[in-house]
Amino acid sequence: MPDVPPEVLDRLRAICEALPEAYEESAWIGVRWRVRKRTFAHVYTVDEESTTVLRDSFAIDGELTALTFRAAGDELLALREEGPPFYYPGWGRDVMGLRVDDATDWDEVAELITDSFCVMAPRKLAARVRDVG
């Protein structure tokens, strides 16, 4: 599998490292960020030989980079209906995916990751994030 572009990792690190007790680790593919052993963000790149929901959702040749995250309630429903660049990976009832490319809105990514953190974090940690925002 191809590596995640360094500029994507740098942007995601800046967002994730600002969250309390969040940490980064290598995953079976790509890189993920966790809080208390619960993944709230995962970025990876697939190539044209990969068969994934990501590739099936976007009819594009070459490499694709994806970010998966957690969503809840109305936001989850809205994202599932949104369509590209969002997609439903097909696993985990609250997991959503986002194709990362030159058109990615990084302010929106920061909000989505922060919300994902709040879905996965213990209530006291989530409250610390909500109290700041």
PDB file of C-alpha atoms in Angstrom:
ATOM      1  CA  MET A   1       0.000   0.000   0.000  1.00  0.00           C
ATOM      2  CA  PRO A   2       1.221   3.494  -0.754  1.00  0.00           C
ATOM      3  CA  ASP A   3       2.166   5.880   2.033  1.00  0.00           C
ATOM      4  CA  VAL A   4      -0.100   8.687   3.136  1.00  0.00           C
ATOM      5  CA  PRO A   5       1.167  11.987   1.682  1.00  0.00           C
ATOM      6  CA  PRO A   6       3.284  13.826   4.289  1.00  0.00           C
ATOM      7  CA  GLU A   7       1.326  17.065   3.868  1.00  0.00           C
ATOM      8  CA  VAL A   8      -1.903  15.230   4.771  1.00  0.00           C
ATOM      9  CA  LEU A   9      -0.266  13.681   7.843  1.00  0.00           C
ATOM     10  CA  ASP A  10       1.061  17.083   8.932  1.00  0.00           C
ATOM     11  CA  ARG A  11      -2.400  18.668   8.748  1.00  0.00           C
ATOM     12  CA  LEU A  12      -4.048  15.787  10.594  1.00  0.00           C
ATOM     13  CA  ARG A  13      -1.357  15.724  13.276  1.00  0.00           C
ATOM     14  CA  ALA A  14      -1.922  19.402  13.995  1.00  0.00           C
ATOM     15  CA  ILE A  15      -5.636  18.738  14.517  1.00  0.00           C
ATOM     16  CA  CYS A  16      -5.376  15.485  16.464  1.00  0.00           C
ATOM     17  CA  GLU A  17      -2.471  16.406  18.733  1.00  0.00           C
ATOM     18  CA  ALA A  18      -4.478  19.359  20.064  1.00  0.00           C
ATOM     19  CA  LEU A  19      -7.045  16.949  21.553  1.00  0.00           C
ATOM     20  CA  PRO A  20      -6.546  15.788  25.160  1.00  0.00           C
ATOM     21  CA  GLU A  21      -4.874  12.383  25.558  1.00  0.00           C
ATOM     22  CA  ALA A  22      -4.965  11.739  21.807  1.00  0.00           C
ATOM     23  CA  TYR A  23      -2.103   9.731  20.384  1.00  0.00           C
ATOM     24  CA  GLU A  24      -0.941   8.559  16.973  1.00  0.00           C
ATOM     25  CA  GLU A  25       0.027   5.059  15.934  1.00  0.00           C
ATOM     26  CA  SER A  26       0.649   3.049  12.800  1.00  0.00           C
ATOM     27  CA  ALA A  27      -2.292   0.943  11.724  1.00  0.00           C
ATOM     28  CA  TRP A  28      -2.489  -2.133   9.504  1.00  0.00           C
ATOM     29  CA  ILE A  29      -2.774   0.423   6.714  1.00  0.00           C
ATOM     30  CA  GLY A  30      -1.971   4.079   7.170  1.00  0.00           C
ATOM     31  CA  VAL A  31      -2.008   5.966  10.457  1.00  0.00           C
ATOM     32  CA  ARG A  32      -4.663   6.280  13.129  1.00  0.00           C
ATOM     33  CA  TRP A  33      -5.298   8.515  16.117  1.00  0.00           C
ATOM     34  CA  ARG A  34      -6.760   7.149  19.292  1.00  0.00           C
ATOM     35  CA  VAL A  35      -8.000   8.147  22.700  1.00  0.00           C
ATOM     36  CA  ARG A  36      -7.893   5.472  25.380  1.00  0.00           C
ATOM     37  CA  LYS A  37      -7.430   2.732  22.752  1.00  0.00           C
ATOM     38  CA  ARG A  38     -10.443   3.898  20.735  1.00  0.00           C
ATOM     39  CA  THR A  39      -9.805   5.088  17.180  1.00  0.00           C
ATOM     40  CA  PHE A  40     -11.347   8.435  16.280  1.00  0.00           C
ATOM     41  CA  ALA A  41      -9.472   9.112  13.016  1.00  0.00           C
ATOM     42  CA  HIS A  42      -7.701   6.875  10.491  1.00  0.00           C
ATOM     43  CA  VAL A  43      -6.006   7.980   7.283  1.00  0.00           C
ATOM     44  CA  TYR A  44      -4.744   5.696   4.553  1.00  0.00           C
ATOM     45  CA  THR A  45      -3.968   5.624   0.856  1.00  0.00           C
ATOM     46  CA  VAL A  46      -5.023   2.939  -1.598  1.00  0.00           C
ATOM     47  CA  ASP A  47      -3.803   2.351  -5.122  1.00  0.00           C
ATOM     48  CA  GLU A  48      -5.452   1.133  -8.315  1.00  0.00           C
ATOM     49  CA  GLU A  49      -4.929  -2.512  -7.311  1.00  0.00           C
ATOM     50  CA  SER A  50      -6.941  -2.101  -4.121  1.00  0.00           C
ATOM     51  CA  THR A  51     -10.583  -3.081  -4.059  1.00  0.00           C
ATOM     52  CA  THR A  52     -12.266  -0.975  -1.432  1.00  0.00           C
ATOM     53  CA  VAL A  53     -15.485   0.905  -0.922  1.00  0.00           C
ATOM     54  CA  LEU A  54     -13.374   4.027  -1.337  1.00  0.00           C
ATOM     55  CA  ARG A  55     -12.287   3.018  -4.838  1.00  0.00           C
ATOM     56  CA  ASP A  56     -15.794   1.855  -5.711  1.00  0.00           C
ATOM     57  CA  SER A  57     -17.253   5.175  -4.526  1.00  0.00           C
ATOM     58  CA  PHE A  58     -14.957   7.276  -6.704  1.00  0.00           C
ATOM     59  CA  ALA A  59     -14.311   6.236 -10.302  1.00  0.00           C
ATOM     60  CA  ILE A  60     -10.753   7.527 -10.398  1.00  0.00           C
ATOM     61  CA  ASP A  61      -7.509   5.907 -11.475  1.00  0.00           C
ATOM     62  CA  GLY A  62      -4.364   6.166  -9.393  1.00  0.00           C
ATOM     63  CA  GLU A  63      -3.958   6.592  -5.663  1.00  0.00           C
ATOM     64  CA  LEU A  64      -6.703   7.800  -3.332  1.00  0.00           C
ATOM     65  CA  THR A  65      -6.304   8.979   0.243  1.00  0.00           C
ATOM     66  CA  ALA A  66      -9.139   8.489   2.704  1.00  0.00           C
ATOM     67  CA  LEU A  67      -9.905   9.612   6.219  1.00  0.00           C
ATOM     68  CA  THR A  68     -12.350   7.645   8.331  1.00  0.00           C
ATOM     69  CA  PHE A  69     -13.896   9.058  11.456  1.00  0.00           C
ATOM     70  CA  ARG A  70     -16.916   8.637  13.750  1.00  0.00           C
ATOM     71  CA  ALA A  71     -20.137  10.607  13.584  1.00  0.00           C
ATOM     72  CA  ALA A  72     -23.366  10.494  15.531  1.00  0.00           C
ATOM     73  CA  GLY A  73     -27.007  11.491  15.315  1.00  0.00           C
ATOM     74  CA  ASP A  74     -28.121  13.986  12.706  1.00  0.00           C
ATOM     75  CA  GLU A  75     -24.559  14.600  11.540  1.00  0.00           C
ATOM     76  CA  LEU A  76     -24.135  10.907  10.685  1.00  0.00           C
ATOM     77  CA  LEU A  77     -27.390  10.886   8.734  1.00  0.00           C
ATOM     78  CA  ALA A  78     -26.489  14.067   6.867  1.00  0.00           C
ATOM     79  CA  LEU A  79     -23.019  12.788   5.928  1.00  0.00           C
ATOM     80  CA  ARG A  80     -24.437   9.500   4.631  1.00  0.00           C
ATOM     81  CA  GLU A  81     -26.758  11.476   2.341  1.00  0.00           C
ATOM     82  CA  GLU A  82     -24.097  14.009   1.301  1.00  0.00           C
ATOM     83  CA  GLY A  83     -22.277  11.923  -1.299  1.00  0.00           C
ATOM     84  CA  PRO A  84     -18.792  12.743  -2.599  1.00  0.00           C
ATOM     85  CA  PRO A  85     -16.376  13.466  -1.070  1.00  0.00           C
ATOM     86  CA  PHE A  86     -18.066  11.511   1.753  1.00  0.00           C
ATOM     87  CA  TYR A  87     -18.792   7.797   1.664  1.00  0.00           C
ATOM     88  CA  TYR A  88     -19.956   5.057   4.020  1.00  0.00           C
ATOM     89  CA  PRO A  89     -17.182   2.449   4.367  1.00  0.00           C
ATOM     90  CA  GLY A  90     -19.669  -0.304   5.186  1.00  0.00           C
ATOM     91  CA  TRP A  91     -18.326  -1.233   8.595  1.00  0.00           C
ATOM     92  CA  GLY A  92     -19.151   0.239  11.973  1.00  0.00           C
ATOM     93  CA  ARG A  93     -22.564   1.818  12.332  1.00  0.00           C
ATOM     94  CA  ASP A  94     -21.098   5.251  13.099  1.00  0.00           C
ATOM     95  CA  VAL A  95     -18.077   5.259  10.767  1.00  0.00           C
ATOM     96  CA  MET A  96     -17.879   7.643   7.810  1.00  0.00           C
ATOM     97  CA  GLY A  97     -15.202   8.224   5.224  1.00  0.00           C
ATOM     98  CA  LEU A  98     -13.918  11.282   3.422  1.00  0.00           C
ATOM     99  CA  ARG A  99     -11.806  11.332   0.293  1.00  0.00           C
ATOM    100  CA  VAL A 100      -8.828  13.625   0.931  1.00  0.00           C
ATOM    101  CA  ASP A 101      -7.561  15.585  -2.067  1.00  0.00           C
ATOM    102  CA  ASP A 102      -6.703  19.126  -3.187  1.00  0.00           C
ATOM    103  CA  ALA A 103     -10.322  20.232  -2.674  1.00  0.00           C
ATOM    104  CA  THR A 104     -10.467  19.091   0.969  1.00  0.00           C
ATOM    105  CA  ASP A 105     -11.872  21.705   3.349  1.00  0.00           C
ATOM    106  CA  TRP A 106      -9.464  21.429   6.288  1.00  0.00           C
ATOM    107  CA  ASP A 107     -11.635  23.578   8.573  1.00  0.00           C
ATOM    108  CA  GLU A 108     -14.426  21.049   8.042  1.00  0.00           C
ATOM    109  CA  VAL A 109     -11.987  18.184   8.664  1.00  0.00           C
ATOM    110  CA  ALA A 110     -10.992  19.779  11.983  1.00  0.00           C
ATOM    111  CA  GLU A 111     -14.655  19.955  13.019  1.00  0.00           C
ATOM    112  CA  LEU A 112     -15.339  16.369  11.928  1.00  0.00           C
ATOM    113  CA  ILE A 113     -12.299  15.028  13.778  1.00  0.00           C
ATOM    114  CA  THR A 114     -13.143  16.992  16.913  1.00  0.00           C
ATOM    115  CA  ASP A 115     -16.694  15.632  16.812  1.00  0.00           C
ATOM    116  CA  SER A 116     -15.327  12.130  16.209  1.00  0.00           C
ATOM    117  CA  PHE A 117     -13.054  12.511  19.221  1.00  0.00           C
ATOM    118  CA  CYS A 118     -16.052  13.510  21.327  1.00  0.00           C
ATOM    119  CA  VAL A 119     -17.964  10.419  20.144  1.00  0.00           C
ATOM    120  CA  MET A 120     -15.107   8.099  21.164  1.00  0.00           C
ATOM    121  CA  ALA A 121     -13.619   9.824  24.219  1.00  0.00           C
ATOM    122  CA  PRO A 122     -14.766   9.389  27.813  1.00  0.00           C
ATOM    123  CA  ARG A 123     -17.312  12.034  28.803  1.00  0.00           C
ATOM    124  CA  LYS A 124     -14.852  14.056  30.904  1.00  0.00           C
ATOM    125  CA  LEU A 125     -12.377  14.363  28.020  1.00  0.00           C
ATOM    126  CA  ALA A 126     -15.133  15.191  25.540  1.00  0.00           C
ATOM    127  CA  ALA A 127     -16.424  17.860  27.915  1.00  0.00           C
ATOM    128  CA  ARG A 128     -12.967  19.470  27.995  1.00  0.00           C
ATOM    129  CA  VAL A 129     -13.058  19.809  24.202  1.00  0.00           C
ATOM    130  CA  ARG A 130     -16.620  21.129  24.127  1.00  0.00           C
ATOM    131  CA  ASP A 131     -15.878  23.654  26.894  1.00  0.00           C
ATOM    132  CA  VAL A 132     -13.028  25.138  24.825  1.00  0.00           C
ATOM    133  CA  GLY A 133     -15.137  25.450  21.640  1.00  0.00           C
TER     134      GLY A 133
END
